[in-house]
DNA sequence: ATTTCATCCTGGAGGC
DNA sequence: TGCCTCCAGGATGAAA
């Protein structure tokens, strides 16, 4: 599932590949994924995009943002299985054809394909987006409000976030409070900080809370450096798998021994999500 | 206001 | 082998 490190990696790959290039045409094969104020006028919007250069490729939370030189924006939410693939072959030539919902036709006959088997992904068409302050345009388009970027979260702000009785895992997945974590990195960060996922936020001491914030940033940075985590679907725009999977300590390891203490990793449901933890390294109590 | 829960969607896994 | 059921989960909007 594309979380912050995967989208960061996608943004870096696409930036390298298409920044400064002409977007000759944006082909939408499944208009149903289009959202935003231009939803009903998407053809007209994309006609304004055609022939412009890609000025910027960036990321906010788990959203990928492509801005043209006339300040029109394609904003992708990747959902569960959304990915981008660079190539030159015709779309129909491979097994992803039926799940290719958008194709960016770049100069030199190159293609950037947005592929999403499970179809939770969405494309927002926005105008007036300032790449340095993207939230304003997102709010204007009535997208859900986002909390601060996890990697930019300040210690005092995080301390205030923990003033609630929700379970800590629920908080970490709440994009309106802290943006970028998904199921994999929430579980990994809680393991690294030694906190049980059902722990009430308010029961976490300041000191342990700061450990948690450090763990969040550390696991995200290490995952970015490893090119993200490929559990099943994720690939970089060049088709590469993420290398962080073999570094996972708890996610997907239920029934296997903890790499720190040897206890058996357990899996429960928290906030409606599969949740993995070590019962010894992450005790329930204070 | 805050928090939980069903919903969307399809490929893959597991049961019989 | 084949058919059926269930599960994964990010974000959203309704419900509690």
JSON list of C-alpha atoms in Angstrom, two decimals, chain A residues 50-263:
[
{"chain": "A", "resi": 50, "resn": "UNK", "atom": "CA", "xyz": [-2.24, 19.53, -23.00]},
{"chain": "A", "resi": 51, "resn": "UNK", "atom": "CA", "xyz": [0.92, 20.99, -24.48]},
{"chain": "A", "resi": 52, "resn": "UNK", "atom": "CA", "xyz": [2.15, 22.49, -21.20]},
{"chain": "A", "resi": 53, "resn": "UNK", "atom": "CA", "xyz": [5.35, 21.62, -19.43]},
{"chain": "A", "resi": 54, "resn": "UNK", "atom": "CA", "xyz": [5.54, 19.78, -16.12]},
{"chain": "A", "resi": 55, "resn": "UNK", "atom": "CA", "xyz": [6.74, 22.44, -13.71]},
{"chain": "A", "resi": 56, "resn": "UNK", "atom": "CA", "xyz": [6.72, 20.47, -10.50]},
{"chain": "A", "resi": 57, "resn": "UNK", "atom": "CA", "xyz": [6.25, 16.97, -9.15]},
{"chain": "A", "resi": 58, "resn": "UNK", "atom": "CA", "xyz": [5.79, 16.77, -5.41]},
{"chain": "A", "resi": 59, "resn": "UNK", "atom": "CA", "xyz": [4.04, 15.04, -2.53]},
{"chain": "A", "resi": 60, "resn": "UNK", "atom": "CA", "xyz": [1.74, 16.00, 0.33]},
{"chain": "A", "resi": 61, "resn": "UNK", "atom": "CA", "xyz": [0.91, 13.18, 2.76]},
{"chain": "A", "resi": 62, "resn": "UNK", "atom": "CA", "xyz": [0.14, 10.18, 0.51]},
{"chain": "A", "resi": 63, "resn": "UNK", "atom": "CA", "xyz": [-0.91, 12.37, -2.40]},
{"chain": "A", "resi": 64, "resn": "UNK", "atom": "CA", "xyz": [1.14, 12.80, -5.55]},
{"chain": "A", "resi": 65, "resn": "UNK", "atom": "CA", "xyz": [1.00, 16.26, -7.11]},
{"chain": "A", "resi": 66, "resn": "UNK", "atom": "CA", "xyz": [1.90, 17.20, -10.68]},
{"chain": "A", "resi": 67, "resn": "UNK", "atom": "CA", "xyz": [1.78, 20.93, -11.49]},
{"chain": "A", "resi": 68, "resn": "UNK", "atom": "CA", "xyz": [2.02, 22.33, -15.00]},
{"chain": "A", "resi": 69, "resn": "UNK", "atom": "CA", "xyz": [3.68, 25.60, -16.01]},
{"chain": "A", "resi": 70, "resn": "UNK", "atom": "CA", "xyz": [0.24, 27.24, -16.18]},
{"chain": "A", "resi": 71, "resn": "UNK", "atom": "CA", "xyz": [-0.48, 26.15, -12.61]},
{"chain": "A", "resi": 72, "resn": "UNK", "atom": "CA", "xyz": [-2.97, 23.43, -13.32]},
{"chain": "A", "resi": 73, "resn": "UNK", "atom": "CA", "xyz": [-2.68, 20.43, -11.03]},
{"chain": "A", "resi": 74, "resn": "UNK", "atom": "CA", "xyz": [-3.19, 16.71, -11.30]},
{"chain": "A", "resi": 75, "resn": "UNK", "atom": "CA", "xyz": [-3.43, 15.34, -7.77]},
{"chain": "A", "resi": 76, "resn": "UNK", "atom": "CA", "xyz": [-3.48, 11.58, -7.36]},
{"chain": "A", "resi": 77, "resn": "UNK", "atom": "CA", "xyz": [-4.66, 9.69, -4.29]},
{"chain": "A", "resi": 78, "resn": "UNK", "atom": "CA", "xyz": [-3.24, 6.22, -4.82]},
{"chain": "A", "resi": 79, "resn": "UNK", "atom": "CA", "xyz": [-5.57, 4.32, -2.53]},
{"chain": "A", "resi": 80, "resn": "UNK", "atom": "CA", "xyz": [-4.64, 0.70, -1.96]},
{"chain": "A", "resi": 81, "resn": "UNK", "atom": "CA", "xyz": [-3.03, -0.40, -5.19]},
{"chain": "A", "resi": 82, "resn": "UNK", "atom": "CA", "xyz": [-2.40, 2.76, -7.21]},
{"chain": "A", "resi": 83, "resn": "UNK", "atom": "CA", "xyz": [0.94, 2.97, -8.96]},
{"chain": "A", "resi": 84, "resn": "UNK", "atom": "CA", "xyz": [2.70, 4.73, -11.81]},
{"chain": "A", "resi": 85, "resn": "UNK", "atom": "CA", "xyz": [4.71, 3.02, -14.49]},
{"chain": "A", "resi": 86, "resn": "UNK", "atom": "CA", "xyz": [6.96, 4.67, -17.07]},
{"chain": "A", "resi": 87, "resn": "UNK", "atom": "CA", "xyz": [7.20, 3.11, -20.49]},
{"chain": "A", "resi": 88, "resn": "UNK", "atom": "CA", "xyz": [6.96, 3.48, -24.22]},
{"chain": "A", "resi": 89, "resn": "UNK", "atom": "CA", "xyz": [4.92, 0.45, -25.23]},
{"chain": "A", "resi": 90, "resn": "UNK", "atom": "CA", "xyz": [1.23, 0.76, -26.05]},
{"chain": "A", "resi": 91, "resn": "UNK", "atom": "CA", "xyz": [-1.05, 0.38, -23.04]},
{"chain": "A", "resi": 92, "resn": "UNK", "atom": "CA", "xyz": [-2.78, -2.67, -24.47]},
{"chain": "A", "resi": 93, "resn": "UNK", "atom": "CA", "xyz": [0.51, -4.55, -24.68]},
{"chain": "A", "resi": 94, "resn": "UNK", "atom": "CA", "xyz": [0.59, -5.83, -21.10]},
{"chain": "A", "resi": 95, "resn": "UNK", "atom": "CA", "xyz": [-1.38, -7.34, -18.29]},
{"chain": "A", "resi": 96, "resn": "UNK", "atom": "CA", "xyz": [-2.04, -3.97, -16.62]},
{"chain": "A", "resi": 97, "resn": "UNK", "atom": "CA", "xyz": [-4.08, -2.65, -19.54]},
{"chain": "A", "resi": 98, "resn": "UNK", "atom": "CA", "xyz": [-7.48, -3.17, -17.94]},
{"chain": "A", "resi": 99, "resn": "UNK", "atom": "CA", "xyz": [-6.36, -1.35, -14.79]},
{"chain": "A", "resi": 100, "resn": "UNK", "atom": "CA", "xyz": [-4.71, 1.57, -16.56]},
{"chain": "A", "resi": 101, "resn": "UNK", "atom": "CA", "xyz": [-7.04, 4.47, -15.78]},
{"chain": "A", "resi": 102, "resn": "UNK", "atom": "CA", "xyz": [-4.97, 7.50, -16.79]},
{"chain": "A", "resi": 103, "resn": "UNK", "atom": "CA", "xyz": [-2.11, 7.89, -19.28]},
{"chain": "A", "resi": 104, "resn": "UNK", "atom": "CA", "xyz": [0.14, 10.94, -19.41]},
{"chain": "A", "resi": 105, "resn": "UNK", "atom": "CA", "xyz": [1.59, 11.20, -22.90]},
{"chain": "A", "resi": 106, "resn": "UNK", "atom": "CA", "xyz": [4.95, 12.91, -22.52]},
{"chain": "A", "resi": 107, "resn": "UNK", "atom": "CA", "xyz": [7.26, 14.06, -25.31]},
{"chain": "A", "resi": 108, "resn": "UNK", "atom": "CA", "xyz": [9.30, 11.42, -27.16]},
{"chain": "A", "resi": 109, "resn": "UNK", "atom": "CA", "xyz": [6.39, 8.96, -27.13]},
{"chain": "A", "resi": 110, "resn": "UNK", "atom": "CA", "xyz": [6.95, 8.14, -23.49]},
{"chain": "A", "resi": 111, "resn": "UNK", "atom": "CA", "xyz": [3.99, 7.19, -21.31]},
{"chain": "A", "resi": 112, "resn": "UNK", "atom": "CA", "xyz": [3.29, 7.59, -17.62]},
{"chain": "A", "resi": 113, "resn": "UNK", "atom": "CA", "xyz": [0.50, 5.20, -16.71]},
{"chain": "A", "resi": 114, "resn": "UNK", "atom": "CA", "xyz": [-1.62, 5.38, -13.57]},
{"chain": "A", "resi": 115, "resn": "UNK", "atom": "CA", "xyz": [-2.59, 1.80, -12.77]},
{"chain": "A", "resi": 116, "resn": "UNK", "atom": "CA", "xyz": [-4.93, 0.81, -9.95]},
{"chain": "A", "resi": 117, "resn": "UNK", "atom": "CA", "xyz": [-6.42, -2.68, -9.80]},
{"chain": "A", "resi": 118, "resn": "UNK", "atom": "CA", "xyz": [-8.58, -2.12, -6.76]},
{"chain": "A", "resi": 119, "resn": "UNK", "atom": "CA", "xyz": [-9.81, 1.27, -7.90]},
{"chain": "A", "resi": 120, "resn": "UNK", "atom": "CA", "xyz": [-9.69, 3.10, -4.59]},
{"chain": "A", "resi": 121, "resn": "UNK", "atom": "CA", "xyz": [-7.44, 5.67, -6.26]},
{"chain": "A", "resi": 122, "resn": "UNK", "atom": "CA", "xyz": [-8.73, 9.09, -7.35]},
{"chain": "A", "resi": 123, "resn": "UNK", "atom": "CA", "xyz": [-7.53, 11.94, -9.55]},
{"chain": "A", "resi": 124, "resn": "UNK", "atom": "CA", "xyz": [-8.31, 15.48, -8.45]},
{"chain": "A", "resi": 125, "resn": "UNK", "atom": "CA", "xyz": [-8.15, 18.28, -10.98]},
{"chain": "A", "resi": 126, "resn": "UNK", "atom": "CA", "xyz": [-7.22, 21.52, -9.24]},
{"chain": "A", "resi": 127, "resn": "UNK", "atom": "CA", "xyz": [-6.27, 25.00, -10.30]},
{"chain": "A", "resi": 128, "resn": "UNK", "atom": "CA", "xyz": [-4.50, 27.74, -8.43]},
{"chain": "A", "resi": 129, "resn": "UNK", "atom": "CA", "xyz": [-2.42, 25.28, -6.43]},
{"chain": "A", "resi": 130, "resn": "UNK", "atom": "CA", "xyz": [0.77, 26.74, -5.01]},
{"chain": "A", "resi": 131, "resn": "UNK", "atom": "CA", "xyz": [3.23, 23.83, -4.78]},
{"chain": "A", "resi": 132, "resn": "UNK", "atom": "CA", "xyz": [4.67, 25.28, -1.60]},
{"chain": "A", "resi": 133, "resn": "UNK", "atom": "CA", "xyz": [1.24, 25.70, 0.02]},
{"chain": "A", "resi": 134, "resn": "UNK", "atom": "CA", "xyz": [-0.87, 22.95, -1.50]},
{"chain": "A", "resi": 135, "resn": "UNK", "atom": "CA", "xyz": [-3.38, 22.68, 1.34]},
{"chain": "A", "resi": 136, "resn": "UNK", "atom": "CA", "xyz": [-5.25, 25.83, 0.42]},
{"chain": "A", "resi": 137, "resn": "UNK", "atom": "CA", "xyz": [-6.21, 24.51, -3.01]},
{"chain": "A", "resi": 138, "resn": "UNK", "atom": "CA", "xyz": [-7.05, 21.13, -1.50]},
{"chain": "A", "resi": 139, "resn": "UNK", "atom": "CA", "xyz": [-9.37, 22.76, 1.01]},
{"chain": "A", "resi": 140, "resn": "UNK", "atom": "CA", "xyz": [-10.97, 24.85, -1.72]},
{"chain": "A", "resi": 141, "resn": "UNK", "atom": "CA", "xyz": [-11.66, 21.61, -3.57]},
{"chain": "A", "resi": 142, "resn": "UNK", "atom": "CA", "xyz": [-13.25, 20.30, -0.38]},
{"chain": "A", "resi": 143, "resn": "UNK", "atom": "CA", "xyz": [-10.75, 17.53, 0.14]},
{"chain": "A", "resi": 144, "resn": "UNK", "atom": "CA", "xyz": [-10.52, 16.30, 3.68]},
{"chain": "A", "resi": 145, "resn": "UNK", "atom": "CA", "xyz": [-8.23, 18.41, 5.86]},
{"chain": "A", "resi": 146, "resn": "UNK", "atom": "CA", "xyz": [-4.76, 17.00, 6.47]},
{"chain": "A", "resi": 147, "resn": "UNK", "atom": "CA", "xyz": [-2.67, 17.16, 9.61]},
{"chain": "A", "resi": 148, "resn": "UNK", "atom": "CA", "xyz": [1.02, 18.10, 9.58]},
{"chain": "A", "resi": 149, "resn": "UNK", "atom": "CA", "xyz": [3.43, 15.95, 7.63]},
{"chain": "A", "resi": 150, "resn": "UNK", "atom": "CA", "xyz": [4.69, 13.16, 9.88]},
{"chain": "A", "resi": 151, "resn": "UNK", "atom": "CA", "xyz": [8.32, 14.01, 9.06]},
{"chain": "A", "resi": 152, "resn": "UNK", "atom": "CA", "xyz": [7.77, 17.67, 9.95]},
{"chain": "A", "resi": 153, "resn": "UNK", "atom": "CA", "xyz": [5.78, 17.06, 13.15]},
{"chain": "A", "resi": 154, "resn": "UNK", "atom": "CA", "xyz": [7.11, 19.10, 16.07]},
{"chain": "A", "resi": 155, "resn": "UNK", "atom": "CA", "xyz": [7.49, 17.60, 19.51]},
{"chain": "A", "resi": 156, "resn": "UNK", "atom": "CA", "xyz": [5.12, 20.05, 21.20]},
{"chain": "A", "resi": 157, "resn": "UNK", "atom": "CA", "xyz": [2.45, 19.53, 18.55]},
{"chain": "A", "resi": 158, "resn": "UNK", "atom": "CA", "xyz": [2.76, 15.77, 18.88]},
{"chain": "A", "resi": 159, "resn": "UNK", "atom": "CA", "xyz": [2.48, 16.02, 22.66]},
{"chain": "A", "resi": 160, "resn": "UNK", "atom": "CA", "xyz": [-0.82, 17.87, 22.21]},
{"chain": "A", "resi": 161, "resn": "UNK", "atom": "CA", "xyz": [-2.04, 15.25, 19.74]},
{"chain": "A", "resi": 162, "resn": "UNK", "atom": "CA", "xyz": [-1.59, 12.62, 22.41]},
{"chain": "A", "resi": 163, "resn": "UNK", "atom": "CA", "xyz": [-4.07, 14.40, 24.71]},
{"chain": "A", "resi": 164, "resn": "UNK", "atom": "CA", "xyz": [-6.92, 12.08, 23.80]},
{"chain": "A", "resi": 165, "resn": "UNK", "atom": "CA", "xyz": [-8.34, 8.80, 24.94]},
{"chain": "A", "resi": 166, "resn": "UNK", "atom": "CA", "xyz": [-8.27, 7.16, 21.53]},
{"chain": "A", "resi": 167, "resn": "UNK", "atom": "CA", "xyz": [-6.00, 4.20, 20.97]},
{"chain": "A", "resi": 168, "resn": "UNK", "atom": "CA", "xyz": [-2.59, 5.23, 19.73]},
{"chain": "A", "resi": 169, "resn": "UNK", "atom": "CA", "xyz": [-2.83, 3.24, 16.51]},
{"chain": "A", "resi": 170, "resn": "UNK", "atom": "CA", "xyz": [-6.12, 4.93, 15.63]},
{"chain": "A", "resi": 171, "resn": "UNK", "atom": "CA", "xyz": [-4.45, 8.30, 16.08]},
{"chain": "A", "resi": 172, "resn": "UNK", "atom": "CA", "xyz": [-1.47, 7.37, 13.89]},
{"chain": "A", "resi": 173, "resn": "UNK", "atom": "CA", "xyz": [-3.80, 6.36, 11.05]},
{"chain": "A", "resi": 174, "resn": "UNK", "atom": "CA", "xyz": [-5.88, 9.56, 11.30]},
{"chain": "A", "resi": 175, "resn": "UNK", "atom": "CA", "xyz": [-4.64, 11.69, 8.41]},
{"chain": "A", "resi": 176, "resn": "UNK", "atom": "CA", "xyz": [-6.35, 14.79, 9.80]},
{"chain": "A", "resi": 177, "resn": "UNK", "atom": "CA", "xyz": [-4.02, 14.63, 12.85]},
{"chain": "A", "resi": 178, "resn": "UNK", "atom": "CA", "xyz": [-0.73, 13.37, 11.41]},
{"chain": "A", "resi": 179, "resn": "UNK", "atom": "CA", "xyz": [-0.35, 12.80, 7.68]},
{"chain": "A", "resi": 180, "resn": "UNK", "atom": "CA", "xyz": [1.55, 10.08, 5.88]},
{"chain": "A", "resi": 181, "resn": "UNK", "atom": "CA", "xyz": [1.44, 6.95, 8.03]},
{"chain": "A", "resi": 182, "resn": "UNK", "atom": "CA", "xyz": [-0.53, 3.92, 6.90]},
{"chain": "A", "resi": 183, "resn": "UNK", "atom": "CA", "xyz": [-0.98, 0.49, 8.34]},
{"chain": "A", "resi": 184, "resn": "UNK", "atom": "CA", "xyz": [2.54, -0.80, 7.75]},
{"chain": "A", "resi": 185, "resn": "UNK", "atom": "CA", "xyz": [4.50, 2.11, 9.18]},
{"chain": "A", "resi": 186, "resn": "UNK", "atom": "CA", "xyz": [2.08, 2.68, 12.06]},
{"chain": "A", "resi": 187, "resn": "UNK", "atom": "CA", "xyz": [2.72, -0.88, 13.24]},
{"chain": "A", "resi": 188, "resn": "UNK", "atom": "CA", "xyz": [6.47, -0.61, 12.68]},
{"chain": "A", "resi": 189, "resn": "UNK", "atom": "CA", "xyz": [6.73, 2.70, 14.56]},
{"chain": "A", "resi": 190, "resn": "UNK", "atom": "CA", "xyz": [4.78, 1.35, 17.53]},
{"chain": "A", "resi": 191, "resn": "UNK", "atom": "CA", "xyz": [7.07, -1.67, 17.69]},
{"chain": "A", "resi": 192, "resn": "UNK", "atom": "CA", "xyz": [10.16, 0.52, 17.54]},
{"chain": "A", "resi": 193, "resn": "UNK", "atom": "CA", "xyz": [8.83, 2.64, 20.40]},
{"chain": "A", "resi": 194, "resn": "UNK", "atom": "CA", "xyz": [7.72, -0.39, 22.45]},
{"chain": "A", "resi": 195, "resn": "UNK", "atom": "CA", "xyz": [4.08, 0.74, 22.62]},
{"chain": "A", "resi": 196, "resn": "UNK", "atom": "CA", "xyz": [1.09, -1.58, 22.42]},
{"chain": "A", "resi": 197, "resn": "UNK", "atom": "CA", "xyz": [-1.24, -0.50, 19.57]},
{"chain": "A", "resi": 198, "resn": "UNK", "atom": "CA", "xyz": [-4.39, -0.39, 21.74]},
{"chain": "A", "resi": 199, "resn": "UNK", "atom": "CA", "xyz": [-2.72, 1.84, 24.34]},
{"chain": "A", "resi": 200, "resn": "UNK", "atom": "CA", "xyz": [-4.76, 4.97, 25.10]},
{"chain": "A", "resi": 201, "resn": "UNK", "atom": "CA", "xyz": [-2.87, 8.06, 23.92]},
{"chain": "A", "resi": 202, "resn": "UNK", "atom": "CA", "xyz": [-3.49, 9.84, 27.20]},
{"chain": "A", "resi": 203, "resn": "UNK", "atom": "CA", "xyz": [-1.82, 7.01, 29.11]},
{"chain": "A", "resi": 204, "resn": "UNK", "atom": "CA", "xyz": [1.48, 7.51, 27.27]},
{"chain": "A", "resi": 205, "resn": "UNK", "atom": "CA", "xyz": [4.09, 9.49, 29.18]},
{"chain": "A", "resi": 206, "resn": "UNK", "atom": "CA", "xyz": [5.72, 12.53, 27.59]},
{"chain": "A", "resi": 207, "resn": "UNK", "atom": "CA", "xyz": [9.00, 10.68, 27.40]},
{"chain": "A", "resi": 208, "resn": "UNK", "atom": "CA", "xyz": [7.54, 7.63, 25.64]},
{"chain": "A", "resi": 209, "resn": "UNK", "atom": "CA", "xyz": [5.52, 9.93, 23.41]},
{"chain": "A", "resi": 210, "resn": "UNK", "atom": "CA", "xyz": [8.74, 11.56, 22.23]},
{"chain": "A", "resi": 211, "resn": "UNK", "atom": "CA", "xyz": [10.22, 8.11, 21.67]},
{"chain": "A", "resi": 212, "resn": "UNK", "atom": "CA", "xyz": [7.24, 7.39, 19.45]},
{"chain": "A", "resi": 213, "resn": "UNK", "atom": "CA", "xyz": [7.69, 10.52, 17.35]},
{"chain": "A", "resi": 214, "resn": "UNK", "atom": "CA", "xyz": [11.37, 9.72, 16.90]},
{"chain": "A", "resi": 215, "resn": "UNK", "atom": "CA", "xyz": [10.44, 6.15, 15.92]},
{"chain": "A", "resi": 216, "resn": "UNK", "atom": "CA", "xyz": [7.90, 7.41, 13.37]},
{"chain": "A", "resi": 217, "resn": "UNK", "atom": "CA", "xyz": [10.42, 9.68, 11.70]},
{"chain": "A", "resi": 218, "resn": "UNK", "atom": "CA", "xyz": [13.15, 7.09, 11.82]},
{"chain": "A", "resi": 219, "resn": "UNK", "atom": "CA", "xyz": [11.10, 4.31, 10.23]},
{"chain": "A", "resi": 220, "resn": "UNK", "atom": "CA", "xyz": [9.78, 6.65, 7.52]},
{"chain": "A", "resi": 221, "resn": "UNK", "atom": "CA", "xyz": [13.26, 7.94, 6.67]},
{"chain": "A", "resi": 222, "resn": "UNK", "atom": "CA", "xyz": [14.72, 4.46, 6.54]},
{"chain": "A", "resi": 223, "resn": "UNK", "atom": "CA", "xyz": [11.85, 3.26, 4.36]},
{"chain": "A", "resi": 224, "resn": "UNK", "atom": "CA", "xyz": [12.33, 6.17, 1.97]},
{"chain": "A", "resi": 225, "resn": "UNK", "atom": "CA", "xyz": [16.03, 5.32, 1.67]},
{"chain": "A", "resi": 226, "resn": "UNK", "atom": "CA", "xyz": [15.10, 1.68, 0.95]},
{"chain": "A", "resi": 227, "resn": "UNK", "atom": "CA", "xyz": [12.73, 2.71, -1.83]},
{"chain": "A", "resi": 228, "resn": "UNK", "atom": "CA", "xyz": [9.62, 1.85, 0.19]},
{"chain": "A", "resi": 229, "resn": "UNK", "atom": "CA", "xyz": [7.98, -1.46, 1.04]},
{"chain": "A", "resi": 230, "resn": "UNK", "atom": "CA", "xyz": [6.66, -3.88, -1.56]},
{"chain": "A", "resi": 231, "resn": "UNK", "atom": "CA", "xyz": [4.23, -6.22, 0.15]},
{"chain": "A", "resi": 232, "resn": "UNK", "atom": "CA", "xyz": [2.32, -7.17, -2.96]},
{"chain": "A", "resi": 233, "resn": "UNK", "atom": "CA", "xyz": [1.50, -4.44, -5.46]},
{"chain": "A", "resi": 234, "resn": "UNK", "atom": "CA", "xyz": [3.85, -1.55, -4.92]},
{"chain": "A", "resi": 235, "resn": "UNK", "atom": "CA", "xyz": [6.41, -0.78, -7.62]},
{"chain": "A", "resi": 236, "resn": "UNK", "atom": "CA", "xyz": [8.44, 2.35, -8.35]},
{"chain": "A", "resi": 237, "resn": "UNK", "atom": "CA", "xyz": [7.76, 4.18, -11.64]},
{"chain": "A", "resi": 238, "resn": "UNK", "atom": "CA", "xyz": [10.65, 2.14, -13.06]},
{"chain": "A", "resi": 239, "resn": "UNK", "atom": "CA", "xyz": [9.05, -1.12, -11.97]},
{"chain": "A", "resi": 240, "resn": "UNK", "atom": "CA", "xyz": [11.39, -1.72, -9.01]},
{"chain": "A", "resi": 241, "resn": "UNK", "atom": "CA", "xyz": [10.22, -3.31, -5.78]},
{"chain": "A", "resi": 242, "resn": "UNK", "atom": "CA", "xyz": [10.78, -1.51, -2.49]},
{"chain": "A", "resi": 243, "resn": "UNK", "atom": "CA", "xyz": [13.56, -3.00, -0.38]},
{"chain": "A", "resi": 244, "resn": "UNK", "atom": "CA", "xyz": [12.10, -2.28, 3.06]},
{"chain": "A", "resi": 245, "resn": "UNK", "atom": "CA", "xyz": [10.00, -5.44, 3.31]},
{"chain": "A", "resi": 246, "resn": "UNK", "atom": "CA", "xyz": [12.84, -7.53, 4.70]},
{"chain": "A", "resi": 247, "resn": "UNK", "atom": "CA", "xyz": [13.41, -4.88, 7.35]},
{"chain": "A", "resi": 248, "resn": "UNK", "atom": "CA", "xyz": [9.86, -5.09, 8.69]},
{"chain": "A", "resi": 249, "resn": "UNK", "atom": "CA", "xyz": [9.77, -6.15, 12.34]},
{"chain": "A", "resi": 250, "resn": "UNK", "atom": "CA", "xyz": [6.07, -6.88, 12.84]},
{"chain": "A", "resi": 251, "resn": "UNK", "atom": "CA", "xyz": [3.91, -6.11, 9.79]},
{"chain": "A", "resi": 252, "resn": "UNK", "atom": "CA", "xyz": [2.89, -9.35, 8.09]},
{"chain": "A", "resi": 253, "resn": "UNK", "atom": "CA", "xyz": [5.00, -11.40, 10.54]},
{"chain": "A", "resi": 254, "resn": "UNK", "atom": "CA", "xyz": [2.21, -12.84, 12.72]},
{"chain": "A", "resi": 255, "resn": "UNK", "atom": "CA", "xyz": [3.16, -16.29, 13.96]},
{"chain": "A", "resi": 256, "resn": "UNK", "atom": "CA", "xyz": [6.87, -15.64, 13.37]},
{"chain": "A", "resi": 257, "resn": "UNK", "atom": "CA", "xyz": [9.42, -14.97, 16.11]},
{"chain": "A", "resi": 258, "resn": "UNK", "atom": "CA", "xyz": [10.15, -11.40, 17.18]},
{"chain": "A", "resi": 259, "resn": "UNK", "atom": "CA", "xyz": [13.57, -10.42, 15.89]},
{"chain": "A", "resi": 260, "resn": "UNK", "atom": "CA", "xyz": [14.37, -8.69, 19.16]},
{"chain": "A", "resi": 261, "resn": "UNK", "atom": "CA", "xyz": [13.10, -11.13, 21.82]},
{"chain": "A", "resi": 262, "resn": "UNK", "atom": "CA", "xyz": [11.93, -14.31, 20.07]},
{"chain": "A", "resi": 263, "resn": "UNK", "atom": "CA", "xyz": [8.31, -14.11, 21.25]}
]
